[in-house]
């Protein structure tokens, strides 16, 4: 079944945190849901607006619906970091079960006012909303937030934001960055534990899951993270695997593409399983 974040958070509270995986092309999607099926786990699939435009909102919704039914699992289709309010509403209308409106680059007042408008629109249609306070650094889908722009989430701002917007999930900046491969994230646990204590009505979201050690992941889940985003690791692994299978096929061009993609798809399935189990502690 396609579900929103609240339903997943409530139904799978015993599973601790749920993995939210960025899909980059349609080819990856069946393996991701099959991975969830094999470990009987719910899954969140998220798309950047760029990916959604590339594949199409309608095709993503119908494919997710088909796969969730085929594998009989609970799955959420979520729009990741969208700064365009019209596009967020378009995703809701198309059948996404969850959306993130990212107003973190605006003033707090503007962020609250825009996010509240999205929440009103989405909740009427049974769609959950993630917001962001503070700014998570790194590079994602061509958008670069450098170290100077990145900013830890302020507790008082986060409390006010959640109360005034009624968001279901909140992305917090606690030291992780998007697309971090070469080093490991340094997480501010003091900040995380006071965010957890003060924000018990909202699902906290850890962005920038690539580059977070397993030990840190477990600690973040124990400290209350409910949704954990992993994107770049999937992208990088896919590129690595097709880079192994494609070049030799240049000498055997009648080899079906399907066979060349299988190792990459299998790797995606393994990452989804490994991370989802890690997040369940
Ligand atoms: P990574 O690409 O660092 O895993 O982050 C994914 C993410 O947070 C998407 O919003």
Short mmCIF file of C-alpha atoms and ligand atoms in Angstrom, two decimals:
data_model
loop_
_atom_site.label_atom_id
_atom_site.label_comp_id
_atom_site.label_asym_id
_atom_site.label_seq_id
_atom_site.Cartn_x
_atom_site.Cartn_y
_atom_site.Cartn_z
CA UNK A 1 0.00 0.00 0.00
CA UNK A 2 1.11 3.56 -0.61
CA UNK A 3 1.12 5.38 2.73
CA UNK A 4 2.07 8.78 4.13
CA UNK A 5 4.84 9.34 6.69
CA UNK A 6 2.52 9.52 9.71
CA UNK A 7 1.02 6.14 8.96
CA UNK A 8 4.48 4.60 8.57
CA UNK A 9 5.84 6.26 11.74
CA UNK A 10 2.85 5.04 13.79
CA UNK A 11 2.57 1.58 12.31
CA UNK A 12 6.30 0.83 12.45
CA UNK A 13 7.29 2.51 15.69
CA UNK A 14 8.85 -0.84 16.72
CA UNK A 15 11.15 -0.67 13.69
CA UNK A 16 12.71 2.56 15.03
CA UNK A 17 13.70 4.57 11.93
CA UNK A 18 12.64 4.07 8.32
CA UNK A 19 15.09 4.40 5.45
CA UNK A 20 14.30 6.99 2.81
CA UNK A 21 16.19 6.29 -0.38
CA UNK A 22 16.69 8.65 -3.31
CA UNK A 23 15.81 7.04 -6.62
CA UNK A 24 17.79 8.42 -9.55
CA UNK A 25 16.27 6.54 -12.49
CA UNK A 26 13.27 4.26 -12.93
CA UNK A 27 15.47 1.22 -13.47
CA UNK A 28 16.48 1.24 -9.80
CA UNK A 29 13.00 1.23 -8.37
CA UNK A 30 11.94 -2.45 -8.54
CA UNK A 31 15.15 -3.54 -6.76
CA UNK A 32 14.59 -1.01 -4.00
CA UNK A 33 11.09 -2.26 -3.21
CA UNK A 34 12.15 -5.88 -3.59
CA UNK A 35 14.90 -5.25 -1.03
CA UNK A 36 12.29 -3.94 1.42
CA UNK A 37 10.10 -6.96 0.71
CA UNK A 38 12.91 -9.41 1.40
CA UNK A 39 13.35 -8.05 4.93
CA UNK A 40 9.65 -7.29 5.48
CA UNK A 41 10.37 -3.60 5.97
CA UNK A 42 8.45 -0.48 5.03
CA UNK A 43 10.30 1.84 2.66
CA UNK A 44 10.29 5.51 1.73
CA UNK A 45 11.34 6.35 -1.81
CA UNK A 46 12.18 9.97 -2.42
CA UNK A 47 12.77 11.92 -5.59
CA UNK A 48 14.37 15.29 -6.11
CA UNK A 49 12.34 17.58 -8.34
CA UNK A 50 14.97 16.94 -11.03
CA UNK A 51 14.37 13.19 -10.92
CA UNK A 52 10.60 13.72 -10.83
CA UNK A 53 10.80 15.86 -13.96
CA UNK A 54 13.04 13.31 -15.68
CA UNK A 55 10.76 10.34 -14.98
CA UNK A 56 7.43 12.15 -14.59
CA UNK A 57 5.27 12.43 -11.47
CA UNK A 58 2.60 10.20 -13.03
CA UNK A 59 4.98 7.39 -13.94
CA UNK A 60 6.62 7.47 -10.51
CA UNK A 61 3.25 7.29 -8.75
CA UNK A 62 1.89 4.45 -10.89
CA UNK A 63 5.13 2.46 -10.71
CA UNK A 64 5.35 2.80 -6.93
CA UNK A 65 1.72 1.79 -6.60
CA UNK A 66 2.26 -1.27 -8.78
CA UNK A 67 5.41 -2.34 -6.91
CA UNK A 68 3.92 -1.79 -3.44
CA UNK A 69 1.00 -4.01 -4.46
CA UNK A 70 3.19 -6.58 -6.16
CA UNK A 71 5.40 -7.00 -3.08
CA UNK A 72 2.64 -6.33 -0.54
CA UNK A 73 4.67 -3.78 1.42
CA UNK A 74 3.96 -0.36 2.87
CA UNK A 75 5.74 2.27 0.80
CA UNK A 76 5.74 6.04 0.76
CA UNK A 77 6.58 8.18 -2.28
CA UNK A 78 8.10 11.41 -1.02
CA UNK A 79 9.26 14.57 -2.81
CA UNK A 80 12.67 15.55 -1.43
CA UNK A 81 13.88 19.17 -0.82
CA UNK A 82 11.54 21.11 -3.06
CA UNK A 83 11.75 24.89 -2.98
CA UNK A 84 9.04 25.43 -5.61
CA UNK A 85 5.61 25.56 -3.95
CA UNK A 86 3.74 24.96 -7.20
CA UNK A 87 5.79 21.84 -7.91
CA UNK A 88 5.09 20.57 -4.37
CA UNK A 89 1.35 20.97 -5.00
CA UNK A 90 1.73 19.26 -8.36
CA UNK A 91 3.33 16.25 -6.65
CA UNK A 92 0.46 16.12 -4.14
CA UNK A 93 -2.09 16.25 -6.96
CA UNK A 94 -0.24 13.53 -8.87
CA UNK A 95 -0.47 11.09 -5.94
CA UNK A 96 2.77 11.45 -3.96
CA UNK A 97 1.97 10.40 -0.40
CA UNK A 98 4.48 12.78 1.17
CA UNK A 99 6.31 16.00 0.27
CA UNK A 100 9.13 18.13 1.61
CA UNK A 101 8.87 21.86 1.21
CA UNK A 102 12.33 23.31 1.82
CA UNK A 103 12.11 26.95 2.84
CA UNK A 104 15.33 26.82 4.85
CA UNK A 105 17.02 29.50 2.75
CA UNK A 106 14.22 32.00 3.54
CA UNK A 107 13.64 33.99 6.72
CA UNK A 108 11.98 31.96 9.48
CA UNK A 109 8.76 33.94 9.00
CA UNK A 110 8.65 33.24 5.24
CA UNK A 111 9.57 29.60 5.80
CA UNK A 112 6.72 29.25 8.33
CA UNK A 113 4.18 30.98 6.13
CA UNK A 114 5.01 28.96 2.97
CA UNK A 115 5.28 25.66 4.83
CA UNK A 116 1.93 26.28 6.53
CA UNK A 117 0.31 26.86 3.15
CA UNK A 118 1.75 23.54 1.90
CA UNK A 119 0.63 21.72 5.06
CA UNK A 120 -2.94 22.99 4.62
CA UNK A 121 -2.95 21.89 0.99
CA UNK A 122 -1.35 18.49 1.63
CA UNK A 123 -3.21 17.48 4.80
CA UNK A 124 -6.59 17.93 3.09
CA UNK A 125 -5.39 15.26 0.65
CA UNK A 126 -3.94 12.90 3.29
CA UNK A 127 -0.36 13.75 2.27
CA UNK A 128 2.34 14.28 4.92
CA UNK A 129 4.77 17.21 4.93
CA UNK A 130 8.42 17.52 5.92
CA UNK A 131 9.89 20.96 6.58
CA UNK A 132 13.42 22.17 7.31
CA UNK A 133 14.86 24.56 9.87
CA UNK A 134 18.59 25.29 9.81
CA UNK A 135 20.54 24.45 6.70
CA UNK A 136 22.13 21.14 5.75
CA UNK A 137 25.35 21.64 3.80
CA UNK A 138 26.77 19.80 0.81
CA UNK A 139 25.76 19.23 -2.78
CA UNK A 140 22.53 17.73 -4.01
CA UNK A 141 20.97 17.65 -7.44
CA UNK A 142 23.25 20.48 -8.57
CA UNK A 143 22.41 22.68 -5.57
CA UNK A 144 25.44 23.48 -3.43
CA UNK A 145 25.20 24.76 0.13
CA UNK A 146 28.72 25.62 1.20
CA UNK A 147 30.02 25.46 4.76
CA UNK A 148 29.33 29.12 5.43
CA UNK A 149 25.68 28.82 4.41
CA UNK A 150 25.15 25.59 6.37
CA UNK A 151 23.67 26.34 9.77
CA UNK A 152 22.77 24.14 12.76
CA UNK A 153 19.09 23.98 13.61
CA UNK A 154 18.19 26.41 16.40
CA UNK A 155 15.98 24.75 19.04
CA UNK A 156 13.67 27.71 19.64
CA UNK A 157 13.19 28.25 15.92
CA UNK A 158 12.42 24.56 15.42
CA UNK A 159 9.83 24.52 18.24
CA UNK A 160 8.13 27.60 16.83
CA UNK A 161 8.26 26.22 13.28
CA UNK A 162 6.63 22.91 14.24
CA UNK A 163 3.91 24.56 16.33
CA UNK A 164 3.01 27.12 13.71
CA UNK A 165 3.19 24.89 10.64
CA UNK A 166 1.98 21.54 12.01
CA UNK A 167 4.47 19.66 9.83
CA UNK A 168 4.66 15.90 10.23
CA UNK A 169 8.43 15.59 9.87
CA UNK A 170 11.33 17.96 10.38
CA UNK A 171 14.74 17.91 8.69
CA UNK A 172 17.32 19.11 11.19
CA UNK A 173 20.88 20.23 10.63
CA UNK A 174 23.08 18.53 13.24
CA UNK A 175 26.36 18.15 11.35
CA UNK A 176 25.63 15.79 8.45
CA UNK A 177 26.08 17.01 4.88
CA UNK A 178 24.67 15.87 1.55
CA UNK A 179 26.98 13.79 -0.63
CA UNK A 180 29.78 13.24 1.87
CA UNK A 181 31.94 10.33 0.69
CA UNK A 182 35.46 11.08 1.62
CA UNK A 183 35.15 11.70 5.34
CA UNK A 184 32.72 10.80 8.08
CA UNK A 185 30.15 13.24 9.45
CA UNK A 186 30.76 14.86 12.86
CA UNK A 187 27.41 14.88 14.59
CA UNK A 188 26.35 17.28 17.31
CA UNK A 189 24.66 14.83 19.71
CA UNK A 190 23.97 17.45 22.36
CA UNK A 191 21.85 19.31 19.83
CA UNK A 192 20.15 16.12 18.66
CA UNK A 193 19.12 15.09 22.15
CA UNK A 194 17.64 18.49 22.97
CA UNK A 195 15.80 18.50 19.62
CA UNK A 196 14.36 15.06 20.46
CA UNK A 197 13.31 16.16 23.93
CA UNK A 198 11.60 19.28 22.70
CA UNK A 199 10.03 17.99 19.51
CA UNK A 200 8.26 14.79 20.40
CA UNK A 201 5.25 15.38 18.13
CA UNK A 202 7.18 15.43 14.89
CA UNK A 203 9.30 12.81 13.11
CA UNK A 204 12.91 13.98 13.07
CA UNK A 205 14.72 13.44 9.78
CA UNK A 206 18.43 12.86 9.27
CA UNK A 207 19.62 14.10 5.88
CA UNK A 208 22.96 13.28 4.33
CA UNK A 209 23.03 9.61 5.32
CA UNK A 210 25.96 8.88 3.00
CA UNK A 211 29.16 9.22 4.99
CA UNK A 212 27.57 8.55 8.39
CA UNK A 213 29.23 5.59 10.12
CA UNK A 214 27.11 2.64 11.25
CA UNK A 215 27.87 3.51 14.85
CA UNK A 216 26.68 7.10 14.38
CA UNK A 217 23.57 5.86 12.57
CA UNK A 218 22.64 3.62 15.51
CA UNK A 219 23.22 6.47 17.93
CA UNK A 220 21.07 8.85 15.86
CA UNK A 221 18.25 6.30 15.79
CA UNK A 222 18.53 5.73 19.54
CA UNK A 223 18.38 9.52 20.00
CA UNK A 224 15.07 9.68 18.13
CA UNK A 225 15.58 10.00 14.37
CA UNK A 226 12.57 8.53 12.54
CA UNK A 227 13.47 8.94 8.86
CA UNK A 228 16.98 8.59 7.50
CA UNK A 229 17.86 9.75 4.01
CA UNK A 230 20.40 7.94 1.86
CA UNK A 231 21.03 9.12 -1.67
CA UNK A 232 24.56 9.56 -2.96
CA UNK A 233 25.70 6.10 -1.91
CA UNK A 234 23.12 4.54 -4.22
CA UNK A 235 24.07 6.83 -7.09
CA UNK A 236 27.79 6.19 -6.66
CA UNK A 237 27.38 2.41 -6.38
CA UNK A 238 25.25 2.31 -9.52
CA UNK A 239 27.85 4.24 -11.49
CA UNK A 240 30.64 1.99 -10.22
CA UNK A 241 28.83 -1.20 -11.23
CA UNK A 242 27.74 -0.09 -14.71
CA UNK A 243 31.26 1.19 -15.21
CA UNK A 244 32.38 -2.41 -14.78
CA UNK A 245 29.72 -4.01 -16.98
CA UNK A 246 29.34 -1.48 -19.80
CA UNK A 247 32.88 -1.10 -21.21
CA UNK A 248 33.43 -4.81 -22.06
CA UNK A 249 30.00 -4.88 -23.74
CA UNK A 250 31.25 -2.44 -26.35
CA UNK A 251 32.88 -5.50 -27.95
CA UNK A 252 29.67 -7.53 -27.66
CA UNK A 253 26.94 -5.04 -28.54
CA UNK A 254 24.23 -7.67 -28.82
CA UNK A 255 24.42 -8.34 -25.07
CA UNK A 256 21.09 -7.21 -23.63
CA UNK A 257 21.32 -4.02 -21.62
CA UNK A 258 19.27 -5.83 -19.04
CA UNK A 259 22.22 -8.07 -18.19
CA UNK A 260 24.52 -5.08 -17.88
CA UNK A 261 22.19 -3.39 -15.40
CA UNK A 262 21.51 -6.39 -13.20
CA UNK A 263 24.67 -6.16 -11.03
CA UNK A 264 23.96 -2.48 -10.32
CA UNK A 265 20.32 -3.23 -9.50
CA UNK A 266 21.37 -6.08 -7.19
CA UNK A 267 23.77 -3.76 -5.39
CA UNK A 268 20.99 -1.21 -4.87
CA UNK A 269 18.82 -3.94 -3.35
CA UNK A 270 21.63 -4.93 -0.97
CA UNK A 271 22.22 -1.35 0.17
CA UNK A 272 18.50 -0.85 0.84
CA UNK A 273 18.39 -4.05 2.91
CA UNK A 274 21.57 -3.33 4.84
CA UNK A 275 20.62 0.25 5.72
CA UNK A 276 17.00 -0.56 6.55
CA UNK A 277 18.13 -3.27 8.97
CA UNK A 278 20.72 -0.94 10.47
CA UNK A 279 18.04 1.69 11.14
CA UNK A 280 15.88 -0.91 12.92
CA UNK A 281 18.75 -1.38 15.47
P1 LIG B 1 23.20 11.75 0.84
O1 LIG B 1 23.17 11.93 -0.64
O2 LIG B 1 24.36 12.39 1.50
O3 LIG B 1 23.01 10.32 1.24
O4 LIG B 1 21.91 12.56 1.40
C1 LIG B 1 20.64 12.24 0.93
C2 LIG B 1 19.64 13.22 1.42
O5 LIG B 1 19.69 13.69 2.53
C3 LIG B 1 18.57 13.61 0.51
O6 LIG B 1 17.79 14.65 1.00
#
